[in-house]
CSV table of C-alpha atoms in Angstrom, one decimal:
chain,number,residue,atom,x,y,z
P,1,MET,CA,32.4,-27.6,-49.0
P,2,LYS,CA,32.0,-24.0,-49.2
P,3,LEU,CA,32.7,-21.7,-46.2
P,4,VAL,CA,32.8,-18.0,-46.0
P,5,VAL,CA,35.4,-16.4,-43.7
P,6,ARG,CA,35.0,-12.9,-42.5
P,7,VAL,CA,38.6,-11.0,-42.7
P,8,LYS,CA,38.6,-7.4,-41.0
P,9,LEU,CA,40.5,-4.6,-43.0
P,10,LEU,CA,42.4,-2.1,-41.2
P,11,PRO,CA,42.6,0.8,-43.6
P,12,THR,CA,44.3,4.1,-42.9
P,13,PRO,CA,41.7,7.1,-43.1
P,14,GLU,CA,42.8,7.8,-46.8
P,15,GLN,CA,42.3,4.3,-47.8
P,16,ALA,CA,38.9,4.1,-46.2
P,17,ALA,CA,37.9,7.1,-47.9
P,18,ALA,CA,38.9,5.6,-51.2
P,19,LEU,CA,37.0,2.5,-50.4
P,20,GLU,CA,34.1,4.5,-49.6
P,21,ALA,CA,34.0,6.2,-52.8
P,22,THR,CA,34.4,2.8,-54.7
P,23,LEU,CA,31.6,1.1,-52.9
P,24,ARG,CA,29.4,4.0,-53.7
P,25,ALA,CA,30.3,4.3,-57.5
P,26,CYS,CA,29.7,0.5,-57.8
P,27,ASN,CA,26.3,0.5,-56.1
P,28,GLU,CA,25.3,3.4,-57.9
P,29,ALA,CA,26.1,1.8,-61.2
P,30,ALA,CA,24.5,-1.4,-60.1
P,31,SER,CA,21.2,0.4,-59.3
P,32,TRP,CA,21.2,2.3,-62.7
P,33,ALA,CA,21.9,-1.0,-64.5
P,34,ALA,CA,19.0,-2.7,-62.5
P,35,GLY,CA,16.9,0.2,-63.7
P,36,VAL,CA,17.7,-0.2,-67.3
P,37,ALA,CA,17.3,-3.9,-67.0
P,38,PHE,CA,13.9,-3.5,-65.6
P,39,ALA,CA,13.0,-0.9,-68.3
P,40,GLU,CA,14.4,-3.0,-71.1
P,41,LYS,CA,13.3,-6.6,-69.7
P,42,ALA,CA,16.9,-7.3,-70.1
P,43,MET,CA,17.7,-9.4,-67.1
P,44,LYS,CA,20.3,-11.6,-68.3
P,45,PRO,CA,24.2,-10.6,-67.9
P,46,LEU,CA,24.7,-11.0,-71.8
P,47,ALA,CA,21.7,-8.9,-72.8
P,48,LEU,CA,21.8,-6.2,-70.1
P,49,ARG,CA,25.8,-5.8,-71.0
P,50,LYS,CA,24.9,-4.4,-74.3
P,51,HIS,CA,22.7,-1.7,-72.9
P,52,THR,CA,24.9,-0.6,-70.1
P,53,TYR,CA,28.7,-1.8,-70.1
P,54,GLN,CA,30.1,1.3,-72.0
P,55,GLN,CA,28.0,3.8,-70.0
P,56,ILE,CA,29.1,2.5,-66.8
P,57,LYS,CA,32.8,2.4,-67.6
P,58,THR,CA,32.5,6.2,-68.6
P,59,ARG,CA,30.0,7.6,-66.2
P,60,TRP,CA,31.5,6.1,-62.9
P,61,GLY,CA,34.8,5.5,-64.1
P,62,LEU,CA,34.7,1.8,-63.3
P,63,GLY,CA,37.1,-0.6,-64.7
P,64,ALA,CA,36.1,-3.4,-67.1
P,65,GLN,CA,36.1,-6.2,-64.4
P,66,ALA,CA,34.2,-3.8,-61.8
P,67,ALA,CA,31.6,-2.9,-64.6
P,68,GLN,CA,31.0,-6.6,-65.4
P,69,HIS,CA,30.3,-7.2,-61.6
P,70,ALA,CA,28.1,-4.3,-61.3
P,71,ILE,CA,25.9,-5.8,-64.1
P,72,LYS,CA,26.0,-9.4,-62.7
P,73,LYS,CA,25.0,-8.1,-59.4
P,74,ALA,CA,21.8,-6.5,-61.0
P,75,CYS,CA,21.1,-9.7,-62.6
P,76,ASP,CA,21.7,-11.6,-59.8
P,77,ALA,CA,19.3,-9.6,-57.9
P,78,TYR,CA,16.4,-9.8,-60.1
P,79,ALA,CA,17.0,-13.8,-60.1
P,80,THR,CA,16.8,-13.8,-56.2
P,81,LEU,CA,13.7,-11.6,-56.5
P,82,ARG,CA,11.9,-13.9,-58.9
P,83,ALA,CA,12.8,-17.1,-56.7
P,84,ASN,CA,11.3,-15.1,-53.8
P,85,LEU,CA,8.2,-14.2,-55.6
P,86,ARG,CA,7.9,-17.9,-56.7
P,87,ALA,CA,8.2,-19.1,-53.2
P,88,GLY,CA,5.6,-16.7,-52.0
P,89,HIS,CA,7.8,-14.6,-49.7
P,90,HIS,CA,6.4,-11.4,-51.1
P,91,GLY,CA,2.8,-12.7,-50.8
P,92,ARG,CA,0.4,-13.9,-53.2
P,93,PRO,CA,0.3,-12.7,-56.8
P,94,GLY,CA,-2.0,-9.7,-57.2
P,95,SER,CA,-1.6,-8.6,-53.6
P,96,LYS,CA,-0.1,-5.1,-52.8
P,97,ARG,CA,3.0,-6.6,-51.2
P,98,TYR,CA,3.6,-8.8,-54.3
P,99,GLU,CA,3.0,-5.8,-56.5
P,100,ARG,CA,5.1,-3.4,-54.6
P,101,ALA,CA,8.1,-6.0,-54.8
P,102,SER,CA,7.8,-6.7,-58.3
P,103,GLY,CA,6.5,-3.3,-59.8
P,104,LYS,CA,9.7,-1.5,-59.3
P,105,PRO,CA,13.4,-1.7,-60.3
P,106,VAL,CA,15.9,-3.2,-57.8
P,107,ALA,CA,18.0,-0.7,-56.0
P,108,PHE,CA,21.2,-1.2,-54.0
P,109,ARG,CA,22.4,0.5,-50.8
P,110,GLN,CA,25.5,2.9,-51.2
P,111,ARG,CA,27.4,0.6,-48.8
P,112,ALA,CA,25.9,-2.8,-50.1
P,113,ALA,CA,28.7,-5.4,-50.6
P,114,GLN,CA,30.7,-5.5,-53.7
P,115,PRO,CA,32.3,-8.8,-55.2
P,116,TYR,CA,36.0,-8.6,-56.1
P,117,ASP,CA,37.9,-11.4,-58.2
P,118,ASP,CA,41.4,-12.2,-58.3
P,119,ARG,CA,42.0,-9.6,-61.0
P,120,MET,CA,40.8,-6.9,-58.7
P,121,LEU,CA,42.0,-8.1,-55.3
P,122,SER,CA,45.3,-9.9,-54.4
P,123,TRP,CA,46.8,-11.2,-51.2
P,124,GLN,CA,50.0,-10.8,-49.1
P,125,HIS,CA,49.4,-13.4,-46.4
P,126,GLU,CA,52.9,-13.2,-44.9
P,127,ASP,CA,52.6,-9.3,-44.5
P,128,GLN,CA,48.9,-9.6,-43.9
P,129,THR,CA,47.9,-6.9,-46.5
P,130,VAL,CA,45.9,-6.9,-49.5
P,131,SER,CA,46.2,-4.9,-52.7
P,132,ILE,CA,42.6,-3.8,-53.9
P,133,TRP,CA,41.2,-2.1,-57.0
P,134,THR,CA,39.4,1.3,-56.3
P,135,THR,CA,38.1,4.1,-58.3
P,136,SER,CA,41.2,6.2,-57.5
P,137,GLY,CA,43.5,3.1,-58.7
P,138,ARG,CA,45.1,0.3,-57.4
P,139,MET,CA,45.5,0.7,-53.7
P,140,LYS,CA,48.3,-1.5,-52.0
P,141,LYS,CA,49.4,-2.5,-48.4
P,142,VAL,CA,45.8,-2.4,-47.0
P,143,ALA,CA,46.2,-4.3,-43.7
P,144,PHE,CA,43.9,-7.0,-42.5
P,145,THR,CA,43.5,-9.1,-39.4
P,146,GLY,CA,41.6,-12.1,-37.9
P,147,GLN,CA,41.9,-15.1,-35.8
P,148,ALA,CA,44.9,-17.3,-36.6
P,149,GLY,CA,42.8,-20.4,-37.4
P,150,GLN,CA,40.6,-18.2,-40.0
P,151,LEU,CA,43.6,-16.6,-41.8
P,152,THR,CA,45.3,-20.2,-42.0
P,153,VAL,CA,41.9,-21.6,-43.6
P,154,VAL,CA,42.0,-18.4,-45.9
P,155,ALA,CA,45.6,-18.8,-46.9
P,156,ALA,CA,45.1,-22.5,-47.7
P,157,HIS,CA,41.6,-22.8,-49.2
P,158,ARG,CA,40.6,-19.1,-50.6
P,159,ARG,CA,38.7,-19.9,-54.0
P,160,GLY,CA,36.8,-17.6,-56.2
P,161,GLU,CA,35.2,-14.2,-55.2
P,162,SER,CA,35.5,-12.2,-52.2
P,163,ASP,CA,33.0,-9.3,-51.2
P,164,LEU,CA,34.0,-5.9,-49.8
P,165,LEU,CA,31.5,-4.9,-47.0
P,166,CYS,CA,31.4,-1.8,-44.8
P,167,ARG,CA,29.4,-2.1,-41.5
P,168,ASP,CA,29.2,0.5,-38.9
P,169,GLY,CA,32.4,2.1,-40.1
P,170,GLN,CA,34.4,-1.2,-40.2
P,171,TRP,CA,35.7,-2.8,-43.4
P,172,PHE,CA,35.5,-6.5,-44.0
P,173,LEU,CA,36.2,-8.9,-46.6
P,174,LEU,CA,33.9,-11.9,-47.0
P,175,VAL,CA,36.2,-14.6,-48.3
P,176,THR,CA,35.0,-17.8,-50.1
P,177,CYS,CA,37.0,-20.9,-49.2
P,178,ASP,CA,36.6,-24.4,-50.4
P,179,ILE,CA,37.5,-27.0,-47.8
P,180,ALA,CA,37.5,-30.8,-48.0
P,181,GLU,CA,35.2,-32.6,-45.8
P,182,ALA,CA,36.7,-35.0,-43.3
P,183,GLU,CA,35.9,-38.8,-44.0
P,184,PRO,CA,32.5,-39.4,-42.4
P,185,ASP,CA,32.3,-41.8,-39.4
P,186,THR,CA,30.2,-44.7,-40.7
P,187,HIS,CA,30.1,-46.6,-37.1
P,188,PRO,CA,29.0,-44.2,-34.7
P,189,ALA,CA,29.0,-45.3,-30.9
P,190,GLY,CA,25.6,-43.6,-30.7
P,191,PHE,CA,24.1,-40.3,-31.0
P,192,VAL,CA,24.0,-36.9,-29.0
P,193,GLY,CA,20.6,-36.0,-28.9
P,194,VAL,CA,20.1,-32.3,-29.3
P,195,ASP,CA,16.9,-30.6,-27.9
P,196,LEU,CA,16.3,-26.9,-29.2
P,197,GLY,CA,14.1,-24.4,-27.2
P,198,ILE,CA,13.6,-21.1,-26.0
P,199,VAL,CA,14.5,-21.0,-22.2
P,200,ASN,CA,17.3,-23.5,-23.0
P,201,ILE,CA,18.5,-22.9,-26.5
P,202,ALA,CA,20.0,-26.4,-26.6
P,203,THR,CA,20.1,-29.1,-24.2
P,204,THR,CA,22.3,-32.3,-25.3
P,205,SER,CA,21.8,-35.9,-24.0
P,206,THR,CA,25.3,-35.8,-22.5
P,207,GLY,CA,24.1,-33.4,-20.0
P,208,ILE,CA,25.2,-30.0,-21.3
P,209,ARG,CA,22.4,-27.1,-21.3
P,210,HIS,CA,23.0,-23.8,-22.8
P,211,SER,CA,20.7,-21.5,-21.1
P,212,GLY,CA,19.0,-18.8,-22.9
P,213,ARG,CA,17.3,-16.6,-20.1
P,214,HIS,CA,20.1,-13.8,-20.3
P,215,LEU,CA,20.0,-13.8,-24.2
P,216,ASN,CA,16.1,-13.7,-23.9
P,217,ARG,CA,16.1,-10.6,-21.7
P,218,ARG,CA,18.5,-8.9,-24.2
P,219,ARG,CA,16.4,-9.6,-27.1
P,220,ALA,CA,13.3,-8.4,-25.1
P,221,ALA,CA,15.1,-5.3,-24.3
P,222,ASP,CA,16.1,-4.8,-27.9
P,223,ARG,CA,12.5,-5.4,-29.2
P,224,ALA,CA,11.2,-2.6,-26.8
P,225,LEU,CA,13.7,-0.1,-27.9
P,226,ARG,CA,13.0,-0.8,-31.5
P,227,ALA,CA,9.5,-0.1,-31.0
P,228,LYS,CA,10.1,2.9,-29.0
P,229,LEU,CA,12.1,4.3,-31.8
P,230,GLN,CA,9.8,3.4,-34.5
P,231,LYS,CA,6.8,5.0,-32.5
P,232,LYS,CA,8.8,8.1,-31.8
P,233,GLY,CA,9.7,8.5,-35.7
P,234,THR,CA,12.0,11.5,-35.5
P,235,LYS,CA,15.1,11.7,-37.5
P,236,SER,CA,17.6,11.1,-34.4
P,237,ALA,CA,15.2,8.2,-33.5
P,238,LYS,CA,15.6,6.7,-37.3
P,239,ARG,CA,19.5,7.4,-36.9
P,240,ARG,CA,19.6,5.5,-33.7
P,241,ALA,CA,17.5,2.7,-34.9
P,242,ARG,CA,19.9,2.1,-38.1
P,243,LYS,CA,22.8,2.3,-35.9
P,244,HIS,CA,21.2,-0.8,-33.6
P,245,ALA,CA,20.0,-2.5,-36.6
P,246,GLY,CA,21.2,-6.1,-37.0
P,247,ARG,CA,22.5,-6.3,-33.5
P,248,GLU,CA,20.1,-8.8,-32.2
P,249,ALA,CA,20.8,-11.2,-35.4
P,250,ARG,CA,24.5,-10.7,-35.1
P,251,ARG,CA,24.4,-11.6,-31.3
P,252,ALA,CA,22.3,-14.7,-32.1
P,253,ARG,CA,24.6,-15.6,-34.9
P,254,ASP,CA,27.6,-15.5,-32.7
P,255,ILE,CA,25.8,-17.6,-29.9
P,256,ASN,CA,24.9,-20.3,-32.4
P,257,HIS,CA,28.5,-20.6,-33.7
P,258,LYS,CA,29.5,-20.9,-30.1
P,259,ILE,CA,27.0,-23.6,-29.3
P,260,SER,CA,27.3,-25.6,-32.4
P,261,LYS,CA,30.9,-25.7,-32.1
P,262,GLN,CA,30.6,-27.2,-28.5
P,263,ILE,CA,28.1,-29.8,-29.7
P,264,VAL,CA,30.3,-31.1,-32.5
P,265,ALA,CA,33.3,-31.2,-30.5
P,266,GLU,CA,31.5,-33.3,-27.9
P,267,ALA,CA,30.2,-35.6,-30.3
P,268,GLN,CA,33.6,-36.1,-32.1
P,269,ARG,CA,35.3,-36.6,-28.9
P,270,THR,CA,33.1,-39.4,-28.0
P,271,GLY,CA,33.0,-40.9,-31.4
P,272,ARG,CA,29.1,-40.2,-31.7
P,273,GLY,CA,26.9,-38.7,-34.4
P,274,ILE,CA,24.4,-35.8,-33.6
P,275,ALA,CA,20.6,-36.2,-33.7
P,276,LEU,CA,18.5,-33.1,-34.3
P,277,GLU,CA,14.8,-32.5,-34.5
P,278,ASP,CA,13.4,-31.9,-38.1
P,279,LEU,CA,11.7,-28.5,-37.1
P,280,GLY,CA,10.5,-27.6,-40.7
P,281,GLY,CA,7.3,-25.9,-40.4
P,282,ILE,CA,7.2,-25.3,-36.8
P,283,ARG,CA,6.1,-21.7,-37.1
P,284,GLU,CA,2.9,-23.0,-38.8
P,285,ARG,CA,2.3,-25.8,-36.5
P,286,ALA,CA,2.9,-24.1,-33.3
P,287,ARG,CA,-0.1,-22.6,-31.3
P,288,LEU,CA,1.1,-20.1,-28.9
P,289,ARG,CA,-0.2,-16.8,-27.3
P,290,LYS,CA,1.0,-13.7,-29.2
P,291,PRO,CA,4.0,-12.9,-26.7
P,292,GLN,CA,5.2,-16.4,-27.2
P,293,ARG,CA,4.8,-16.2,-31.0
P,294,VAL,CA,7.2,-13.1,-31.2
P,295,THR,CA,9.6,-15.0,-29.2
P,296,LEU,CA,9.5,-18.4,-31.3
P,297,HIS,CA,9.4,-16.7,-34.7
P,298,SER,CA,12.4,-14.4,-33.9
P,299,TRP,CA,15.0,-17.1,-32.8
P,300,SER,CA,17.0,-18.8,-35.6
P,301,PHE,CA,16.6,-22.6,-35.0
P,302,HIS,CA,17.4,-23.1,-38.7
P,303,GLN,CA,20.7,-21.4,-38.3
P,304,LEU,CA,21.7,-23.2,-35.4
P,305,GLY,CA,20.8,-26.6,-37.0
P,306,SER,CA,22.6,-25.5,-40.2
P,307,PHE,CA,25.9,-24.4,-38.1
P,308,ILE,CA,25.6,-27.7,-36.5
P,309,ALA,CA,25.5,-29.7,-39.7
P,310,TYR,CA,28.3,-27.9,-41.6
P,311,LYS,CA,30.7,-28.1,-38.6
P,312,ALA,CA,29.8,-31.6,-38.3
P,313,ARG,CA,30.8,-32.4,-42.0
P,314,ARG,CA,34.1,-30.6,-41.5
P,315,ALA,CA,34.7,-33.0,-38.5
P,316,GLY,CA,33.3,-36.2,-40.2
P,317,VAL,CA,30.5,-36.5,-37.6
P,318,PRO,CA,27.4,-38.1,-38.9
P,319,VAL,CA,24.1,-35.9,-38.5
P,320,VAL,CA,20.6,-37.3,-38.6
P,321,HIS,CA,17.2,-35.6,-38.4
P,322,VAL,CA,14.3,-37.0,-36.5
P,323,ASP,CA,10.5,-36.8,-35.9
P,324,PRO,CA,9.8,-34.1,-33.3
P,325,ALA,CA,6.4,-35.4,-32.3
P,326,HIS,CA,6.0,-35.8,-28.5
P,327,THR,CA,9.8,-35.9,-27.6
P,328,SER,CA,8.8,-33.7,-24.4
P,329,GLN,CA,6.0,-35.7,-23.5
P,330,GLU,CA,7.6,-39.3,-23.9
P,331,CYS,CA,9.4,-40.9,-20.9
P,332,SER,CA,13.0,-41.8,-22.1
P,333,ARG,CA,12.9,-44.7,-19.7
P,334,CYS,CA,9.6,-46.6,-20.4
P,335,HIS,CA,8.7,-44.6,-23.7
P,336,HIS,CA,5.0,-43.9,-22.2
P,337,ILE,CA,3.7,-40.8,-23.7
P,338,ALA,CA,1.2,-38.4,-22.0
P,339,ARG,CA,0.7,-34.7,-21.9
P,340,ALA,CA,0.5,-35.0,-18.1
P,341,ASN,CA,4.2,-36.2,-18.0
P,342,ARG,CA,5.1,-32.5,-18.6
P,343,PRO,CA,3.5,-30.5,-15.4
P,344,SER,CA,5.8,-27.6,-16.1
P,345,GLN,CA,8.1,-26.2,-18.6
P,346,ALA,CA,11.3,-27.5,-16.5
P,347,VAL,CA,9.7,-30.8,-14.9
P,348,PHE,CA,9.3,-34.1,-16.6
P,349,THR,CA,7.7,-36.8,-14.5
P,350,CYS,CA,6.5,-40.1,-15.8
P,351,GLY,CA,2.9,-40.9,-14.9
P,352,SER,CA,3.7,-44.6,-15.5
P,353,CYS,CA,7.1,-45.6,-14.2
P,354,GLY,CA,7.7,-42.6,-11.9
P,355,PHE,CA,11.0,-41.4,-13.7
P,356,ALA,CA,11.7,-37.8,-13.2
P,357,GLU,CA,14.2,-35.6,-14.8
P,358,HIS,CA,14.7,-32.2,-16.2
P,359,ALA,CA,12.3,-32.0,-19.0
P,360,ASP,CA,14.7,-30.7,-21.7
P,361,HIS,CA,17.1,-33.5,-20.8
P,362,ASN,CA,14.6,-36.1,-21.0
P,363,ALA,CA,13.6,-34.7,-24.4
P,364,SER,CA,17.4,-34.9,-25.6
P,365,HIS,CA,17.5,-38.6,-24.7
P,366,ASN,CA,14.4,-39.3,-26.7
P,367,ILE,CA,16.1,-37.5,-29.7
P,368,SER,CA,19.1,-39.4,-29.1
P,369,HIS,CA,17.2,-42.7,-29.3
P,370,ARG,CA,15.3,-41.9,-32.4
P,371,GLY,CA,18.4,-40.8,-34.0
P,372,TRP,CA,20.0,-44.2,-33.4
P,373,TYR,CA,16.9,-45.7,-34.8
P,374,VAL,CA,17.1,-43.6,-37.9
P,375,TRP,CA,20.6,-44.5,-38.5
P,376,VAL,CA,20.1,-48.1,-38.3
P,377,ARG,CA,17.2,-48.1,-40.7
P,378,GLY,CA,19.6,-46.3,-43.1
P,379,ALA,CA,17.5,-43.3,-43.5
P,380,GLU,CA,20.1,-40.9,-42.2
P,381,SER,CA,19.5,-37.2,-43.4
P,382,GLN,CA,22.0,-34.2,-43.7
P,383,ALA,CA,21.3,-30.8,-43.8
P,384,PRO,CA,22.0,-28.8,-47.0
P,385,ALA,CA,25.4,-27.3,-47.4
P,386,LEU,CA,25.2,-23.7,-47.1
P,387,PRO,CA,27.9,-21.0,-47.2
P,388,LEU,CA,28.3,-19.6,-44.0
P,389,ILE,CA,30.3,-17.1,-42.2
P,390,ALA,CA,32.8,-18.4,-39.9
């Protein structure tokens, strides 16, 4: 299983300046190579290398490996663009959005991540330093830090390339690790049902509820600030908007990591699997007012589900996905389904047997039951293994 671990670098001011110059040169070279690829229709590494390799080495002073990575980076960007165009992420063919995306060369930000292989980057784990290639030469004894568990994973399981990244003046290495999955539990004692929502981000059938009220207030404040800065449109407003860009996404990712870790730990401790709703296409199916649509569409349910899935694979906990239809309207005791069973967001009262419980807990019990039925039928499903940042 592939896992991406983020390690923080602690460069001195002189080292940071060298890393900054290196990122700028690599991304300028990659942008130029992408322009050549667009003009020459040479979007494969071998074909593009013939047009750009020597010029990149001479013009930007990149080494052989760095030049190869700049060329591959440009080709990979076009491959991603083609996949997004085929998937319709840039609108329909012929639309303005589609033409705007496909009608110009790819360009890279000055601080876009740069891949490093073992020829350009070496690790000294005992000293917690790295030796890294820069345009000023090989730079040694660059200190790094991180959580003890993450550094242990990096030392034992690092494989392939690492990406150098600068974010808000801080330097990171995104390290790819190859970790063996635990032996899956083929005889779970049951399933922990997980109901995902807006007011409560995740509610489990074991009685744990992760409230989202405080987070939703923070997200609303972020959206209001973003709208205010966009409306103002001055240079200082744009500068402030760039400073705050990505804050909401990083906060959501951190919370999703914490929630998924607790859910998987609970399932592993009790010898159970995890049952999740299959929420594919929820944005198209949901019929909500405009303010509610903003909240629904901006929360990363898929990310939380994928975090649960990959952490579960590491722990050997089975994961199944169930049909989400009517889980909030079905009684977990007598299984009577009616819209009237849900008089409000937080309350569930069965009109048939009179059973009453918090609505999200009732839904999580239904998901747990359906998870067991799916497992018994042998139709268990597993989310795809995605490279994720730990």
